[in-house]
Amino acid sequence: MKLFGKKNEPVIGLDIGSSSVRALQLSEQGSGYRIEHFAIEPVGAGVVVEKSVQDIEAISSAIDRAVRHSGSSAKSCAIAVSGSAVFTKTISLPANLAESDVESQVQIEANQYVPYPLDEVSLDFEVLGPSARNADLIDILLAASKSENVESRQDALDAAGLRAKVVDVEAFAIANAFELMRERDGLSKSEAVGVFDIGFDLTTLLVLRGGRVIYTRDHPFGGHQLKEEIIRRYEMSAEEAGFFERGEEGPEDFEVEVLEPFQLNVVHQISRALQFFASSNEYSPISTIYLSGGSSAQKGLASMVQQELGLTTRVADPVSGMDLSPSVAVTALKRNASNLMVAMGLALRGFD
């Protein structure tokens, strides 16, 4: 399975996460896009752990529900892999290599860099263009994922009567969605921008510049820590503890005693992630950061990050300004907008 497969037909972007499955399908409208279908379906605890599918039957059922509830009749999907089983690296090769020689040379390079036996990975590459460092070289993005990581998702799709037309990498899907926002928000393409994606059990810092991901690192932190604290402090069930995700009022002391300490922890995690980036070879000054993921749109979080870190901080919203099909549940779409970066980036792959 190609990790950078390119297809002309629109596809359903399926973001398979630890807490939910997000389904999004677009159509082209003039120079932009229209959202035709959308749905989000919850995923039970332990079904997906740190981006790895643990229960194929359960995730297949969630995918089936998401696609049916979205109203889409499409059978082709774009999915993404992520987490520790994914390896990416930009390599440089001589620009005068014949096309037929590039693939064989990539295999040689992959054997050197990929930290797994090549017979255990799905491997693909994409030519990025001339190297900024040397006009005699071309930059090539190498991507590899443990085959079991890809196959578990494909098996879940098969069981739901769907097929994967594109298998992408989550970080690249986020970058794809971000390009829509970059233009809308008036940011220069040459400016380095951070995206802090707060997942359920894994959080990722991505740094984007010139339409490319120049840095990415996962951190073992996520929204589940907030939910677990709610369950512990208020002796709630997991369902009851989801009140804040549904926009419902919580206990009287929730904001002061639980939410604010969690948000301060988010600030600490972002600061720590940026310190790791500052010590990397890819470092470039950042003045703007976007928050995405399930916990990113919490009231007051973006302003707290901006105040504490001195960075312009915005909540990611890849659906803002798009036309919507009458069948799209507007309230649910807007409530989950910051958690749709991967699904949006995947849906856009249908128009490559």
Short mmCIF file of C-alpha atoms in Angstrom, two decimals:
data_model
loop_
_atom_site.label_atom_id
_atom_site.label_comp_id
_atom_site.label_asym_id
_atom_site.label_seq_id
_atom_site.Cartn_x
_atom_site.Cartn_y
_atom_site.Cartn_z
CA MET A 1 0.00 0.00 0.00
CA LYS A 2 1.38 3.37 -1.03
CA LEU A 3 1.76 5.88 1.78
CA PHE A 4 1.45 8.73 -0.70
CA GLY A 5 -1.10 7.24 -3.08
CA LYS A 6 -2.72 9.88 -5.28
CA LYS A 7 -6.30 9.51 -6.53
CA ASN A 8 -8.57 11.85 -8.45
CA GLU A 9 -11.90 10.78 -6.96
CA PRO A 10 -13.17 12.41 -3.76
CA VAL A 11 -12.73 10.18 -0.75
CA ILE A 12 -13.95 10.06 2.83
CA GLY A 13 -11.26 11.35 5.16
CA LEU A 14 -11.29 8.95 8.12
CA ASP A 15 -9.37 9.96 11.22
CA ILE A 16 -9.16 6.93 13.50
CA GLY A 17 -8.40 8.21 16.99
CA SER A 18 -8.24 6.89 20.53
CA SER A 19 -11.52 8.53 21.59
CA SER A 20 -13.46 8.80 18.33
CA VAL A 21 -13.58 8.26 14.58
CA ARG A 22 -14.03 11.42 12.50
CA ALA A 23 -15.43 11.13 8.95
CA LEU A 24 -15.35 14.05 6.51
CA GLN A 25 -16.05 14.22 2.78
CA LEU A 26 -15.61 17.27 0.55
CA SER A 27 -16.58 18.38 -2.93
CA GLU A 28 -14.87 21.04 -5.02
CA GLN A 29 -16.71 24.34 -5.29
CA GLY A 30 -15.13 27.01 -7.44
CA SER A 31 -11.64 27.60 -6.06
CA GLY A 32 -12.57 26.13 -2.68
CA TYR A 33 -14.34 23.19 -1.09
CA ARG A 34 -17.73 22.34 0.35
CA ILE A 35 -18.33 19.91 3.21
CA GLU A 36 -20.73 17.26 1.94
CA HIS A 37 -20.67 14.72 4.75
CA PHE A 38 -19.52 14.72 8.37
CA ALA A 39 -19.89 12.50 11.43
CA ILE A 40 -18.03 11.70 14.62
CA GLU A 41 -18.46 8.43 16.50
CA PRO A 42 -17.06 7.59 19.96
CA VAL A 43 -14.50 4.81 20.40
CA GLY A 44 -14.41 2.70 23.56
CA ALA A 45 -11.48 2.73 25.97
CA GLY A 46 -8.57 0.54 24.90
CA VAL A 47 -9.74 0.09 21.28
CA VAL A 48 -7.00 2.42 19.97
CA VAL A 49 -4.02 3.10 22.24
CA GLU A 50 -1.38 5.69 21.27
CA LYS A 51 -2.43 5.49 17.61
CA SER A 52 -2.27 1.69 17.53
CA VAL A 53 -5.45 -0.31 16.82
CA GLN A 54 -5.96 -2.94 19.52
CA ASP A 55 -9.49 -4.15 18.62
CA ILE A 56 -10.14 -4.38 14.87
CA GLU A 57 -13.77 -5.46 15.27
CA ALA A 58 -14.64 -2.54 17.57
CA ILE A 59 -12.91 0.08 15.41
CA SER A 60 -14.53 -1.36 12.28
CA SER A 61 -17.93 -0.97 13.93
CA ALA A 62 -17.15 2.66 14.84
CA ILE A 63 -16.01 3.36 11.26
CA ASP A 64 -19.18 1.80 9.87
CA ARG A 65 -21.36 3.94 12.17
CA ALA A 66 -19.45 7.12 11.31
CA VAL A 67 -19.77 6.62 7.56
CA ARG A 68 -23.47 5.66 7.79
CA HIS A 69 -24.31 8.59 10.06
CA SER A 70 -22.45 10.97 7.75
CA GLY A 71 -24.79 9.99 4.94
CA SER A 72 -21.95 9.26 2.53
CA SER A 73 -22.33 6.42 0.05
CA ALA A 74 -18.65 6.49 -0.94
CA LYS A 75 -16.59 3.34 -0.45
CA SER A 76 -13.14 4.88 -0.89
CA CYS A 77 -11.33 6.31 2.12
CA ALA A 78 -8.15 8.14 3.02
CA ILE A 79 -6.68 7.04 6.34
CA ALA A 80 -3.51 7.90 8.24
CA VAL A 81 -0.92 6.19 10.40
CA SER A 82 1.01 7.81 13.22
CA GLY A 83 2.73 7.18 16.52
CA SER A 84 5.94 5.35 17.27
CA ALA A 85 5.49 2.87 14.39
CA VAL A 86 5.88 5.64 11.79
CA PHE A 87 9.25 6.88 10.55
CA THR A 88 9.82 9.87 8.26
CA LYS A 89 12.99 11.49 7.01
CA THR A 90 13.94 13.95 4.30
CA ILE A 91 16.88 12.69 2.27
CA SER A 92 18.77 14.31 -0.60
CA LEU A 93 19.79 12.64 -3.84
CA PRO A 94 21.58 13.89 -6.98
CA ALA A 95 19.20 15.91 -9.15
CA ASN A 96 20.45 14.25 -12.34
CA LEU A 97 19.34 10.75 -11.30
CA ALA A 98 17.07 9.08 -13.84
CA GLU A 99 13.54 8.47 -12.54
CA SER A 100 14.09 4.72 -12.69
CA ASP A 101 17.18 5.06 -10.52
CA VAL A 102 15.52 7.19 -7.83
CA GLU A 103 13.41 4.31 -6.50
CA SER A 104 16.34 1.93 -6.21
CA GLN A 105 18.44 4.62 -4.53
CA VAL A 106 15.59 5.33 -2.07
CA GLN A 107 15.57 1.64 -1.16
CA ILE A 108 19.28 1.83 -0.38
CA GLU A 109 18.79 4.96 1.73
CA ALA A 110 15.80 3.41 3.49
CA ASN A 111 17.87 0.40 4.46
CA GLN A 112 20.26 2.78 6.16
CA TYR A 113 17.75 5.00 7.97
CA VAL A 114 14.55 3.05 8.65
CA PRO A 115 14.85 1.48 12.13
CA TYR A 116 12.94 -1.68 11.15
CA PRO A 117 13.67 -4.52 8.71
CA LEU A 118 12.33 -3.38 5.31
CA ASP A 119 10.30 -6.58 4.90
CA GLU A 120 8.28 -5.49 7.96
CA VAL A 121 7.34 -2.00 6.71
CA SER A 122 5.14 -0.23 4.19
CA LEU A 123 7.51 2.18 2.47
CA ASP A 124 6.89 5.10 0.14
CA PHE A 125 8.55 8.34 -0.91
CA GLU A 126 7.66 11.68 -2.46
CA VAL A 127 9.96 13.99 -4.43
CA LEU A 128 9.73 17.40 -2.74
CA GLY A 129 11.81 19.32 -5.31
CA PRO A 130 15.20 21.02 -5.48
CA SER A 131 17.13 21.15 -2.23
CA ALA A 132 17.39 24.60 -0.65
CA ARG A 133 20.93 23.73 0.48
CA ASN A 134 22.37 22.55 -2.83
CA ALA A 135 21.04 23.13 -6.36
CA ASP A 136 22.61 19.85 -7.50
CA LEU A 137 20.39 17.84 -5.12
CA ILE A 138 16.69 17.06 -4.81
CA ASP A 139 14.94 16.56 -1.49
CA ILE A 140 12.89 13.40 -1.09
CA LEU A 141 10.50 12.66 1.75
CA LEU A 142 10.83 9.07 2.91
CA ALA A 143 7.98 7.55 4.94
CA ALA A 144 7.78 4.10 6.47
CA SER A 145 5.29 2.48 8.80
CA LYS A 146 5.27 -0.91 10.45
CA SER A 147 3.12 -3.02 8.12
CA GLU A 148 0.94 -4.20 11.01
CA ASN A 149 0.04 -0.56 11.70
CA VAL A 150 -1.26 -0.16 8.15
CA GLU A 151 -2.81 -3.62 7.88
CA SER A 152 -4.87 -3.30 11.09
CA ARG A 153 -6.54 -0.19 9.67
CA GLN A 154 -7.06 -1.84 6.28
CA ASP A 155 -8.61 -4.89 7.95
CA ALA A 156 -11.01 -2.64 9.86
CA LEU A 157 -12.02 -0.90 6.62
CA ASP A 158 -12.49 -4.23 4.83
CA ALA A 159 -14.81 -5.43 7.59
CA ALA A 160 -16.87 -2.24 7.15
CA GLY A 161 -17.10 -2.73 3.38
CA LEU A 162 -14.69 0.13 2.62
CA ARG A 163 -11.30 0.36 0.95
CA ALA A 164 -8.25 2.53 1.56
CA LYS A 165 -7.40 4.56 -1.53
CA VAL A 166 -4.80 6.63 0.33
CA VAL A 167 -2.72 5.83 3.41
CA ASP A 168 -1.10 9.03 4.64
CA VAL A 169 0.89 10.05 7.71
CA GLU A 170 -1.06 12.06 10.30
CA ALA A 171 1.51 14.85 10.48
CA PHE A 172 1.33 15.36 6.71
CA ALA A 173 -2.48 15.34 6.79
CA ILE A 174 -2.40 18.11 9.42
CA ALA A 175 0.05 20.07 7.24
CA ASN A 176 -2.28 19.62 4.27
CA ALA A 177 -5.24 21.03 6.23
CA PHE A 178 -3.12 23.82 7.64
CA GLU A 179 -2.36 25.25 4.20
CA LEU A 180 -6.06 26.19 3.92
CA MET A 181 -5.82 28.02 7.24
CA ARG A 182 -2.47 29.66 6.49
CA GLU A 183 -3.88 31.49 3.48
CA ARG A 184 -7.11 32.39 5.31
CA ASP A 185 -5.22 33.73 8.36
CA GLY A 186 -2.72 35.73 6.30
CA LEU A 187 0.46 33.91 7.38
CA SER A 188 3.52 33.94 5.17
CA LYS A 189 4.47 30.57 3.70
CA SER A 190 8.07 31.19 4.74
CA GLU A 191 7.08 31.64 8.40
CA ALA A 192 7.59 28.70 10.74
CA VAL A 193 4.35 27.92 12.59
CA GLY A 194 3.77 25.43 15.40
CA VAL A 195 0.75 23.13 15.67
CA PHE A 196 0.26 21.51 19.08
CA ASP A 197 -2.14 18.62 18.52
CA ILE A 198 -3.61 17.48 21.85
CA GLY A 199 -4.84 13.94 21.39
CA PHE A 200 -6.61 11.67 23.86
CA ASP A 201 -3.47 9.82 24.97
CA LEU A 202 -0.71 11.29 22.79
CA THR A 203 0.14 14.89 21.95
CA THR A 204 2.28 16.01 19.02
CA LEU A 205 4.18 19.19 18.24
CA LEU A 206 4.50 19.84 14.52
CA VAL A 207 6.43 22.74 13.03
CA LEU A 208 5.41 23.71 9.50
CA ARG A 209 7.21 25.95 7.02
CA GLY A 210 6.87 26.33 3.28
CA GLY A 211 4.08 23.76 3.16
CA ARG A 212 6.29 21.09 4.75
CA VAL A 213 6.59 19.48 8.14
CA ILE A 214 10.10 20.41 9.28
CA TYR A 215 9.80 18.91 12.78
CA THR A 216 7.50 16.55 14.66
CA ARG A 217 7.71 14.91 18.05
CA ASP A 218 5.18 12.93 20.11
CA HIS A 219 4.73 13.53 23.84
CA PRO A 220 2.95 11.13 26.27
CA PHE A 221 0.22 13.52 27.36
CA GLY A 222 -3.43 13.90 26.43
CA GLY A 223 -7.01 14.75 27.23
CA HIS A 224 -7.56 11.45 29.02
CA GLN A 225 -5.71 12.91 32.01
CA LEU A 226 -8.42 15.54 32.41
CA LYS A 227 -11.17 12.94 32.10
CA GLU A 228 -9.51 10.62 34.63
CA GLU A 229 -9.21 13.47 37.14
CA ILE A 230 -12.91 14.28 36.72
CA ILE A 231 -13.82 10.61 37.29
CA ARG A 232 -11.58 10.44 40.37
CA ARG A 233 -12.55 13.74 41.98
CA TYR A 234 -16.31 13.63 41.35
CA GLU A 235 -16.79 9.83 41.36
CA MET A 236 -18.39 9.97 37.92
CA SER A 237 -18.70 7.29 35.26
CA ALA A 238 -16.76 7.77 32.02
CA GLU A 239 -20.00 8.79 30.30
CA GLU A 240 -20.83 11.36 33.00
CA ALA A 241 -17.27 12.70 32.93
CA GLY A 242 -17.70 13.64 29.27
CA PHE A 243 -19.89 16.62 30.21
CA PHE A 244 -17.18 19.11 29.25
CA GLU A 245 -16.79 17.50 25.81
CA ARG A 246 -20.52 17.95 25.21
CA GLY A 247 -20.44 21.60 26.27
CA GLU A 248 -22.50 20.93 29.40
CA GLU A 249 -22.15 22.59 32.80
CA GLY A 250 -19.99 20.75 35.33
CA PRO A 251 -19.62 20.80 39.10
CA GLU A 252 -19.35 24.25 40.67
CA ASP A 253 -15.61 24.01 41.41
CA PHE A 254 -14.69 22.25 38.14
CA GLU A 255 -13.04 25.21 36.38
CA VAL A 256 -10.90 26.29 39.35
CA GLU A 257 -10.01 22.89 40.83
CA VAL A 258 -9.71 20.70 37.72
CA LEU A 259 -9.76 22.58 34.41
CA GLU A 260 -7.31 25.33 35.27
CA PRO A 261 -4.61 22.94 36.62
CA PHE A 262 -5.01 20.82 33.48
CA GLN A 263 -4.61 23.88 31.26
CA LEU A 264 -1.50 24.94 33.16
CA ASN A 265 -0.17 21.44 32.48
CA VAL A 266 -0.89 21.98 28.77
CA VAL A 267 1.15 25.20 28.90
CA HIS A 268 3.99 23.27 30.56
CA GLN A 269 3.80 20.54 27.90
CA ILE A 270 3.93 23.10 25.07
CA SER A 271 6.88 24.88 26.71
CA ARG A 272 8.71 21.57 27.10
CA ALA A 273 7.94 20.54 23.51
CA LEU A 274 9.28 23.87 22.22
CA GLN A 275 12.46 23.37 24.23
CA PHE A 276 13.00 20.03 22.48
CA PHE A 277 12.44 21.78 19.14
CA ALA A 278 14.88 24.58 20.05
CA SER A 279 17.63 22.01 20.56
CA SER A 280 16.98 20.27 17.23
CA ASN A 281 18.79 20.76 13.93
CA GLU A 282 15.55 22.00 12.34
CA TYR A 283 15.10 24.90 14.78
CA SER A 284 13.56 28.07 13.40
CA PRO A 285 11.96 30.87 15.47
CA ILE A 286 8.21 30.49 16.03
CA SER A 287 5.88 33.39 16.83
CA THR A 288 2.51 31.69 16.17
CA ILE A 289 1.14 28.41 17.48
CA TYR A 290 -2.16 26.68 16.73
CA LEU A 291 -3.89 24.32 19.14
CA SER A 292 -5.71 21.36 17.63
CA GLY A 293 -7.15 18.08 18.85
CA GLY A 294 -9.95 17.11 21.19
CA SER A 295 -8.88 19.26 24.17
CA SER A 296 -7.71 22.33 22.25
CA ALA A 297 -10.92 24.39 22.19
CA GLN A 298 -11.39 24.57 25.96
CA LYS A 299 -12.53 27.96 27.17
CA GLY A 300 -9.55 30.13 28.09
CA LEU A 301 -6.84 27.68 27.00
CA ALA A 302 -5.55 29.61 23.97
CA SER A 303 -5.41 32.89 25.90
CA MET A 304 -3.58 31.18 28.78
CA VAL A 305 -0.96 29.72 26.40
CA GLN A 306 -0.51 33.12 24.75
CA GLN A 307 -0.16 34.92 28.07
CA GLU A 308 2.25 32.40 29.61
CA LEU A 309 4.47 31.76 26.57
CA GLY A 310 4.28 35.07 24.73
CA LEU A 311 3.28 33.43 21.45
CA THR A 312 0.31 34.35 19.28
CA THR A 313 -1.99 31.39 19.98
CA ARG A 314 -5.04 30.37 17.97
CA VAL A 315 -7.41 27.43 18.01
CA ALA A 316 -7.24 25.54 14.72
CA ASP A 317 -10.44 25.64 12.69
CA PRO A 318 -10.07 24.04 9.25
CA VAL A 319 -13.81 24.24 8.46
CA SER A 320 -14.29 27.97 8.96
CA GLY A 321 -15.64 29.73 5.88
CA MET A 322 -16.51 26.54 4.01
CA ASP A 323 -19.94 26.01 2.49
CA LEU A 324 -21.90 23.17 4.04
CA SER A 325 -24.30 20.64 2.60
CA PRO A 326 -27.79 20.93 4.16
CA SER A 327 -27.32 17.42 5.60
CA VAL A 328 -24.27 18.41 7.71
CA ALA A 329 -24.92 18.74 11.45
CA VAL A 330 -23.65 22.30 11.88
CA THR A 331 -23.56 22.40 15.69
CA ALA A 332 -21.57 19.15 15.96
CA LEU A 333 -19.24 20.24 13.16
CA LYS A 334 -18.41 23.56 14.81
CA ARG A 335 -18.06 21.99 18.27
CA ASN A 336 -15.51 19.52 16.89
CA ALA A 337 -13.81 21.83 14.36
CA SER A 338 -10.42 21.91 16.10
CA ASN A 339 -10.43 18.09 16.15
CA LEU A 340 -10.85 17.80 12.37
CA MET A 341 -7.36 18.71 11.13
CA VAL A 342 -6.42 15.14 10.22
CA ALA A 343 -9.82 14.31 8.72
CA MET A 344 -9.73 17.52 6.65
CA GLY A 345 -6.19 16.87 5.42
CA LEU A 346 -7.18 13.33 4.44
CA ALA A 347 -10.37 14.44 2.68
CA LEU A 348 -8.29 16.89 0.63
CA ARG A 349 -6.17 14.00 -0.63
CA GLY A 350 -9.09 13.02 -2.85
CA PHE A 351 -8.31 16.05 -5.03
CA ASP A 352 -4.55 15.52 -5.48
#
